[in-house]
CSV table of C-alpha atoms in Angstrom, one decimal:
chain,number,residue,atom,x,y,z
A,1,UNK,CA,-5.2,-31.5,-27.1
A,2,UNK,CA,-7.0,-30.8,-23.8
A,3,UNK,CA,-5.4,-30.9,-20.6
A,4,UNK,CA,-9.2,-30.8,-18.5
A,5,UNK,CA,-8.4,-32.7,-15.5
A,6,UNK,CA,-7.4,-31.2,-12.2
A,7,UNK,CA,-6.1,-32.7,-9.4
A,8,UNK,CA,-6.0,-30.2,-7.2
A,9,UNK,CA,-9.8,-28.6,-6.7
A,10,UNK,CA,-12.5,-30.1,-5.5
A,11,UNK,CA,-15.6,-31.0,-7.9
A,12,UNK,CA,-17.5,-27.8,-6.3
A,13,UNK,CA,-14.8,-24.8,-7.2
A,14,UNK,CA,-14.2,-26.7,-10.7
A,15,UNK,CA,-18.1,-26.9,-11.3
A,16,UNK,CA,-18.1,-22.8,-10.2
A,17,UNK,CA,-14.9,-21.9,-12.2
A,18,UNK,CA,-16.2,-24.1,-15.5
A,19,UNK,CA,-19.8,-22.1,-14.8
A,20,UNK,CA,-17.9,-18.4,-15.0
A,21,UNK,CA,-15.0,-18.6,-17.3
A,22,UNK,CA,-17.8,-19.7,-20.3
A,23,UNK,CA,-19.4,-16.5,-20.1
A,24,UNK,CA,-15.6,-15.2,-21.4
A,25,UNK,CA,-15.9,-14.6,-25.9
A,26,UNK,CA,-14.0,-16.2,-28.0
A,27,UNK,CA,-12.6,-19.2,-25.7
A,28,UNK,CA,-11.8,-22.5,-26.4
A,29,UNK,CA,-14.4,-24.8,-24.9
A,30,UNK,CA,-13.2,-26.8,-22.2
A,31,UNK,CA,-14.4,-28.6,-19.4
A,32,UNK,CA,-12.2,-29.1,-16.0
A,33,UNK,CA,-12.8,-32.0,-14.1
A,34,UNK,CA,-11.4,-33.9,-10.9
A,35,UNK,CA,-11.6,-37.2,-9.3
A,36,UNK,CA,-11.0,-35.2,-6.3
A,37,UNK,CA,-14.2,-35.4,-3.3
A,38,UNK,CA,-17.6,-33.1,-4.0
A,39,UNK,CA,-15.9,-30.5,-1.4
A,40,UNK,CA,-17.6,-28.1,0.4
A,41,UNK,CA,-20.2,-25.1,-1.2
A,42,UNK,CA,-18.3,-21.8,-2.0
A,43,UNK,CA,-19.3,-19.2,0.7
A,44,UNK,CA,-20.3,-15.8,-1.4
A,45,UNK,CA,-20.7,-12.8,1.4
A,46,UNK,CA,-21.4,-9.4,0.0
A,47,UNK,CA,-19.7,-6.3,1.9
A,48,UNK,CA,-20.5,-2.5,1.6
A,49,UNK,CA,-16.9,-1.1,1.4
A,50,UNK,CA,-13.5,-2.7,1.1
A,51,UNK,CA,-13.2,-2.2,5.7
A,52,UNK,CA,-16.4,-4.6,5.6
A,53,UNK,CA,-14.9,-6.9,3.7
A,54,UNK,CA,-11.4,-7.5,5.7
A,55,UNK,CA,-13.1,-7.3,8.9
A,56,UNK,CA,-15.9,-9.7,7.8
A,57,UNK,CA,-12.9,-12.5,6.7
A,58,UNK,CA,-10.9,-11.7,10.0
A,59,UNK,CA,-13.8,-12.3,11.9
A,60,UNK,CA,-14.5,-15.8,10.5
A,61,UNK,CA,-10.6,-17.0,10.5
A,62,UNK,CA,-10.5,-15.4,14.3
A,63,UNK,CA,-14.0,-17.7,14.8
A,64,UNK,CA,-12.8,-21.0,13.1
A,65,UNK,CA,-9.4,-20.9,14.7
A,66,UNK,CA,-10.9,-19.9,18.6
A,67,UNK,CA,-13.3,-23.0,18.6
A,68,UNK,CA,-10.3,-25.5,17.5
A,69,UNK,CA,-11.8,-26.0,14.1
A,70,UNK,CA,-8.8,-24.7,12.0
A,71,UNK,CA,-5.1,-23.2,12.3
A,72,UNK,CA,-4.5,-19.7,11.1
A,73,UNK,CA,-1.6,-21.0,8.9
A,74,UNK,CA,-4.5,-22.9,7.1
A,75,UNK,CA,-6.2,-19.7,5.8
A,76,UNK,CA,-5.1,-18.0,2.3
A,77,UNK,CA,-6.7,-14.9,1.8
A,78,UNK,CA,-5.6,-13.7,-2.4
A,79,UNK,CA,-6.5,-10.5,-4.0
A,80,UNK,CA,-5.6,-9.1,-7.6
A,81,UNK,CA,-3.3,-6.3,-6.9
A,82,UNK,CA,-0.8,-5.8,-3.9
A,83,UNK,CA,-2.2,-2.1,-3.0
A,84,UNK,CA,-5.7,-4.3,-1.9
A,85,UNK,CA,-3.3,-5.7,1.1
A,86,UNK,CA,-3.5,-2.8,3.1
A,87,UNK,CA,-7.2,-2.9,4.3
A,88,UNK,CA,-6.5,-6.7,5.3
A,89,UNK,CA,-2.9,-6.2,7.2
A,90,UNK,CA,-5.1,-3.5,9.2
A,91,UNK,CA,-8.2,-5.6,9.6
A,92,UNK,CA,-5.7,-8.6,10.8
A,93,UNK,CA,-3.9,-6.2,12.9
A,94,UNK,CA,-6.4,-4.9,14.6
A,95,UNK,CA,-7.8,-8.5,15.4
A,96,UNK,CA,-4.4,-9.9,16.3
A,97,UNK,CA,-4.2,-12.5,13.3
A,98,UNK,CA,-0.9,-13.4,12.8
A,99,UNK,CA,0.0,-13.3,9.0
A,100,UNK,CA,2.8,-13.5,6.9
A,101,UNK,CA,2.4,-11.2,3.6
A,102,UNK,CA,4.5,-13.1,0.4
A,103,UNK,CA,5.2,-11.7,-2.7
A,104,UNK,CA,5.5,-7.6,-1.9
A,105,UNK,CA,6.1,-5.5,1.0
A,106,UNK,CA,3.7,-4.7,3.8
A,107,UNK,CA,1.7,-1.5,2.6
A,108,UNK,CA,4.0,1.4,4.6
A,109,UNK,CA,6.9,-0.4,4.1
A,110,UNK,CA,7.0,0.6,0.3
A,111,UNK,CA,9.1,3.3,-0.8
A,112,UNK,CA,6.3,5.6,-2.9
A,113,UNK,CA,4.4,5.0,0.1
A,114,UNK,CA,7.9,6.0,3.2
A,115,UNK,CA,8.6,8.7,0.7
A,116,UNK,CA,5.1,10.4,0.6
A,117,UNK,CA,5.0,9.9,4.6
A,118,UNK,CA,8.3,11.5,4.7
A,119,UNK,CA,7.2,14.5,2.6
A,120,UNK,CA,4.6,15.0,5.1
A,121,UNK,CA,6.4,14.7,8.0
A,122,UNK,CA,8.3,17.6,6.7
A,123,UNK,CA,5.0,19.9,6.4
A,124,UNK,CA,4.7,18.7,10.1
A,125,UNK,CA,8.5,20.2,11.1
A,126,UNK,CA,10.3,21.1,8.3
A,127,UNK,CA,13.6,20.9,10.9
A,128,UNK,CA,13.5,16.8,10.2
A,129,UNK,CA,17.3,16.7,8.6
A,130,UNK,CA,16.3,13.0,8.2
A,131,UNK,CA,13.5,13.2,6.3
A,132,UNK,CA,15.1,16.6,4.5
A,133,UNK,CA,17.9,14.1,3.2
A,134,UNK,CA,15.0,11.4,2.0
A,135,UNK,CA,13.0,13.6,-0.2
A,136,UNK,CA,15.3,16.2,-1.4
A,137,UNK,CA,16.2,14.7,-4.4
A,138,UNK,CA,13.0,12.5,-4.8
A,139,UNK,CA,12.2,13.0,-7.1
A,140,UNK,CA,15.4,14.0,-9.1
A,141,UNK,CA,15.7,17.7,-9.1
A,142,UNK,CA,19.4,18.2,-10.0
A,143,UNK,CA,20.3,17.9,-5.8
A,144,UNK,CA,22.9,15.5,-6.1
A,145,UNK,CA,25.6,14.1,-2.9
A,146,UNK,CA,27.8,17.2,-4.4
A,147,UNK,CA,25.4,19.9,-3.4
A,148,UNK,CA,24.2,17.8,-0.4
A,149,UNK,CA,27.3,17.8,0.9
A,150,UNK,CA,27.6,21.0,0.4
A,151,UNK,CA,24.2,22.3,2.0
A,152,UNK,CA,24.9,19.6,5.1
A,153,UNK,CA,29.1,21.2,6.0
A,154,UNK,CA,27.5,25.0,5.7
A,155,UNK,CA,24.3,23.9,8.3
A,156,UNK,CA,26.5,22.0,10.6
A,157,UNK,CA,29.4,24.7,10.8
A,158,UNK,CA,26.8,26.7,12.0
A,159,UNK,CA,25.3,25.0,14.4
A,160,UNK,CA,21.6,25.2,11.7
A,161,UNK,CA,19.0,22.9,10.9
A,162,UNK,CA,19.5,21.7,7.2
A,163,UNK,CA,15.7,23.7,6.8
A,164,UNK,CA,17.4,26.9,7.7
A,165,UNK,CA,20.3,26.2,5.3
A,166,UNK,CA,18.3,25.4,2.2
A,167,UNK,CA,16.3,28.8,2.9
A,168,UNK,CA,19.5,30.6,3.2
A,169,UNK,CA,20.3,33.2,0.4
A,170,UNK,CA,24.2,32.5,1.8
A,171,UNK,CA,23.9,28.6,0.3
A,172,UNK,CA,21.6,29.7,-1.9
A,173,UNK,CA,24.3,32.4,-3.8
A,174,UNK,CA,26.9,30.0,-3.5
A,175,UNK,CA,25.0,26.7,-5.8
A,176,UNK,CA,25.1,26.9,-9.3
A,177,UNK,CA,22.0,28.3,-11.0
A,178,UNK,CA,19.9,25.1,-11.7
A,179,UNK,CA,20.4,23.9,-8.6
A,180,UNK,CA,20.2,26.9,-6.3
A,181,UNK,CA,16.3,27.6,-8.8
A,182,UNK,CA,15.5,23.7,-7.3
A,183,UNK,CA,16.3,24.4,-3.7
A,184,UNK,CA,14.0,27.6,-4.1
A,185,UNK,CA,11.2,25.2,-5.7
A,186,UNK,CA,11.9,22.7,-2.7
A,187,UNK,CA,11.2,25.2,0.1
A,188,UNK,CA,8.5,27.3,-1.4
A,189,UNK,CA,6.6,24.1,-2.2
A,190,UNK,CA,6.9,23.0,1.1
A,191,UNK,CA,5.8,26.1,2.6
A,192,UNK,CA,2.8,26.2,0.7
A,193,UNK,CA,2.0,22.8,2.1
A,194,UNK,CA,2.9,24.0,5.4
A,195,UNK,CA,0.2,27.0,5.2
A,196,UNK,CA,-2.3,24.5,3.6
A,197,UNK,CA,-1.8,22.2,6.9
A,198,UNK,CA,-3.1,24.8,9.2
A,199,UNK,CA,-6.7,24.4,7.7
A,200,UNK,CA,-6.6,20.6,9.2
A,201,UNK,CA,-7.3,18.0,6.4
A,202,UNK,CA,-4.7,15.6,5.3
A,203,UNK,CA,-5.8,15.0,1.9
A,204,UNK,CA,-5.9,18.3,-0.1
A,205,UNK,CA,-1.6,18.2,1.9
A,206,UNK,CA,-1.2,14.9,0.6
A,207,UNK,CA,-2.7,15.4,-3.3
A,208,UNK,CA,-0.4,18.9,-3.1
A,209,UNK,CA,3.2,17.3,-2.7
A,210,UNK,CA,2.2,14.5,-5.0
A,211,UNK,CA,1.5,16.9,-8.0
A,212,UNK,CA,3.7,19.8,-7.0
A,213,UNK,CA,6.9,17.4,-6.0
A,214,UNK,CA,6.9,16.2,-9.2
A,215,UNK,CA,6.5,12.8,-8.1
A,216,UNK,CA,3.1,11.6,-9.8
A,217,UNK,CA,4.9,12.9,-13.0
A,218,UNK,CA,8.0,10.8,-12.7
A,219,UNK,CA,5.9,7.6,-12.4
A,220,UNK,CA,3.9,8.4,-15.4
A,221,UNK,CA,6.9,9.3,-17.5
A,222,UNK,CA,8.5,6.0,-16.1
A,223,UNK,CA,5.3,3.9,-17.7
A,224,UNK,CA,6.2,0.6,-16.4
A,225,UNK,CA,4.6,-2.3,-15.1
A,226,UNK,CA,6.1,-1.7,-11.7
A,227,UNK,CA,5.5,2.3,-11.7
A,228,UNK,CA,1.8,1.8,-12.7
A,229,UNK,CA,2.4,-0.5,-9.4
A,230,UNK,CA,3.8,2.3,-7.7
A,231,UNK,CA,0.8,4.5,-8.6
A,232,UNK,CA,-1.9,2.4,-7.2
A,233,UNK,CA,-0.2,2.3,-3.7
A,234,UNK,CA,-0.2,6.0,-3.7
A,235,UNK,CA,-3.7,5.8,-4.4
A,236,UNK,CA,-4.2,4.1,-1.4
A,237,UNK,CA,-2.4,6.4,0.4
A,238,UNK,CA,-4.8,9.0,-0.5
A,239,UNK,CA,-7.5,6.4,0.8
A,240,UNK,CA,-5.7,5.9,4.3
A,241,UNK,CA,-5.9,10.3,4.4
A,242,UNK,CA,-9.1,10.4,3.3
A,243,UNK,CA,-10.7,7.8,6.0
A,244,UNK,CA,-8.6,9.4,8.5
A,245,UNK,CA,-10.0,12.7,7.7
A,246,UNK,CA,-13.7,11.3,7.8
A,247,UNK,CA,-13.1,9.6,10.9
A,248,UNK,CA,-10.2,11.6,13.2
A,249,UNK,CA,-11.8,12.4,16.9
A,250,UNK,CA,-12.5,15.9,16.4
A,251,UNK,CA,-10.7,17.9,14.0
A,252,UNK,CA,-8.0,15.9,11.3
A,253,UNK,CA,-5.0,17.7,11.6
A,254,UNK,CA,-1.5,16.3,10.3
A,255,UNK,CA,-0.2,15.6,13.3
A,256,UNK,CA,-2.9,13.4,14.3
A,257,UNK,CA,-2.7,11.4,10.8
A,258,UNK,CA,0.7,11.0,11.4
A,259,UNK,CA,0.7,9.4,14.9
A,260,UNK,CA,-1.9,6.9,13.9
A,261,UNK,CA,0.3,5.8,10.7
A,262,UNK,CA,3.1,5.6,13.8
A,263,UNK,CA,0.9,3.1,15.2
A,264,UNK,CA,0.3,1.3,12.3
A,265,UNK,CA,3.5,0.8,11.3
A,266,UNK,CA,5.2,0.1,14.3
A,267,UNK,CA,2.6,-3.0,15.0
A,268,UNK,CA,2.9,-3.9,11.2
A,269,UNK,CA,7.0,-4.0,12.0
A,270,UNK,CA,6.7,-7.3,14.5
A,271,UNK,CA,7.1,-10.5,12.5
A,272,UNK,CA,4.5,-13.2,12.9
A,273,UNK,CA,6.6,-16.9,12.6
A,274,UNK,CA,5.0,-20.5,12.2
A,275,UNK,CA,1.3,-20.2,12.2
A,276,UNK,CA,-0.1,-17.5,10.3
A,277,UNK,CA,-2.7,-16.4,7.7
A,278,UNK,CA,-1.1,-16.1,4.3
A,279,UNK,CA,-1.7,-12.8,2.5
A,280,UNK,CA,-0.5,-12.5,-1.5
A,281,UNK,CA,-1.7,-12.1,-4.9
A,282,UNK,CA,-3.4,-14.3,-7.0
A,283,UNK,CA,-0.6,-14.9,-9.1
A,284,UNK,CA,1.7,-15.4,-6.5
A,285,UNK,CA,-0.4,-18.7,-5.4
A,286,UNK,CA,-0.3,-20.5,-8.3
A,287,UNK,CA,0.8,-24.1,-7.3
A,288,UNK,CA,0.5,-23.5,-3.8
A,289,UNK,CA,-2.3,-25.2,-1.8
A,290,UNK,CA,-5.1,-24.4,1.2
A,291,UNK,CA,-7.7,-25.6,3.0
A,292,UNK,CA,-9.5,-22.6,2.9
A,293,UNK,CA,-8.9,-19.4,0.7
A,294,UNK,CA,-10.9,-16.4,0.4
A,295,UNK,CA,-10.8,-14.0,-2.6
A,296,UNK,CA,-11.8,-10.7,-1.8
A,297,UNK,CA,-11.8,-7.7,-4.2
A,298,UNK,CA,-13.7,-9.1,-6.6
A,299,UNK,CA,-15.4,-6.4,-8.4
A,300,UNK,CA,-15.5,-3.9,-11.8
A,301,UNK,CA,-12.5,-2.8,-13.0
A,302,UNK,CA,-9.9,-4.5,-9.7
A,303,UNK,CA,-10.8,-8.4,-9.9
A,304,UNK,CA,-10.3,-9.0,-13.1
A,305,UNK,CA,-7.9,-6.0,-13.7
């Protein structure tokens, strides 16, 4: 039994969809069909680099919307995996598109993604308690509340900087063996990243604490669906370093990468209500409706996965 008519799509994106999915082996042959109107032609626009393409679909929704021609809230823009959202919340950013992103978190709202940023905030001043108490056991390294607590009363009855307390032989002496050795991998870690910082890029910092934290080696050993998830968006962390250090005005330093994340972040904070672009995966549109919807990502290896 068939189930070939849609009532959804117009005869155009059924026509295009029956035309790819019969190059796939070993299918059943079917052949969608609608009573729905012919429709408009599918656009195809071809972009150098994944920055082309956001900017080149912000530009058009920005277009249609300014002559009177469509609403933003009438614009769906899908893509395979959630790491591909980044390039697009920056794209609609820097255009002013209000969007609303369903079905994940915006890109430095993640927790891989605050915990990395965290980590090198700390090669920026290792005297951030705050970001101190967010890494220091992330991954696990046998620093649990206990020792914490510990390490936090011995800082503050001394008037010290929980940086200063970790690198104390004092606290040091006074932890039990395993966890005094993961303190001393803690610090010396970070002050190898420290020293690495002063030669300016951000990447060769960033691809450090991810190895030597023993974070990349958590995720794999996790080897779930949402860890290989977790693993992508890191990956396009190491994108957002690497572009900054190719484009930063005059030398990349750390410093510099970090303010503009600031930025980033503080505009991707303010919530867009009522009319806005929709952002999501491809799954996460199933049964849902637009006027107009752009996939983007669709190359080798990303679209399909």
């Amino acid at each position: 039994i068939k189930l070939e008519r849609n009532y959804r799509s117009t005869k155009r994106i059924l026509q295009a969809a029956n035309e790819v999915i019969k190059h796939n082996r070993s299918r059943a042959s079917k052949q969608l069909w609608t009573e729905n109107e012919e429709g408009p032609r599918i656009g195809l626009a071809l972009a150098g680099t994944e920055h082309d393409e956001g900017m080149l679909v912000a530009d058009v929704i920005q277009r249609d919307v300014r002559v009177g021609r469509r609403k933003f809230g009438d614009f769906a823009v899908l893509y395979r995996t959630n790491s591909q959202s980044r390039v697009l919340e920056e794209a609609f950013l820097t255009l002013r598109i209000p969007h609303l992103l369903l079905g994940g978190q915006r890109f430095y709202e993640r927790k891989e993604v605050k915990d990395m940023l965290d980590y090198l905030r700390l090669v920026w001043n290792p005297r951030d308690d705050v970001s101190i108490r967010r890494v220091l056991n992330v991954p696990a390294r046998g620093l649990g509340a206990t020792s914490v607590g510990t390490i936090e009363k011995w800082a503050s009855d001394r008037g010290l900087t929980l940086w200063e307390a970790l690198k104390d032989q004092e606290v040091q002496a006074s932890l039990q063996k395993k966890t005094a050795g993961a303190v001393r991998g803690f610090t010396g870690m970070l002050e190898q990243a420290v020293e690495l910082s002063e030669q300016g890029p951000v990447s060769p910092i960033l691809r450090f604490l991810l190895t030597n934290s023993g974070y990349l080696d958590a995720l794999k050993a996790e080897n779930s669906q949402e860890a290989l998830g977790r693993l992508e968006n890191l990956q396009e962390l190491l994108n957002v370093t690497a572009e900054y250090d190719a484009t930063a005005e005059g030398e990349p330093s750390l410093g510099g990468f970090l303010e503009s994340v600031s930025l980033v972040a503080d505009v991707d904070a303010l919530t867009n209500g009522g009319d806005a672009v929709t952002l999501m995966t491809l799954h996460s549109a199933k049964g849902l409706e637009f006027p107009v919807v752009y996939l983007v990502g669709m190359e080798e290896g990303i679209f399909p996965h």
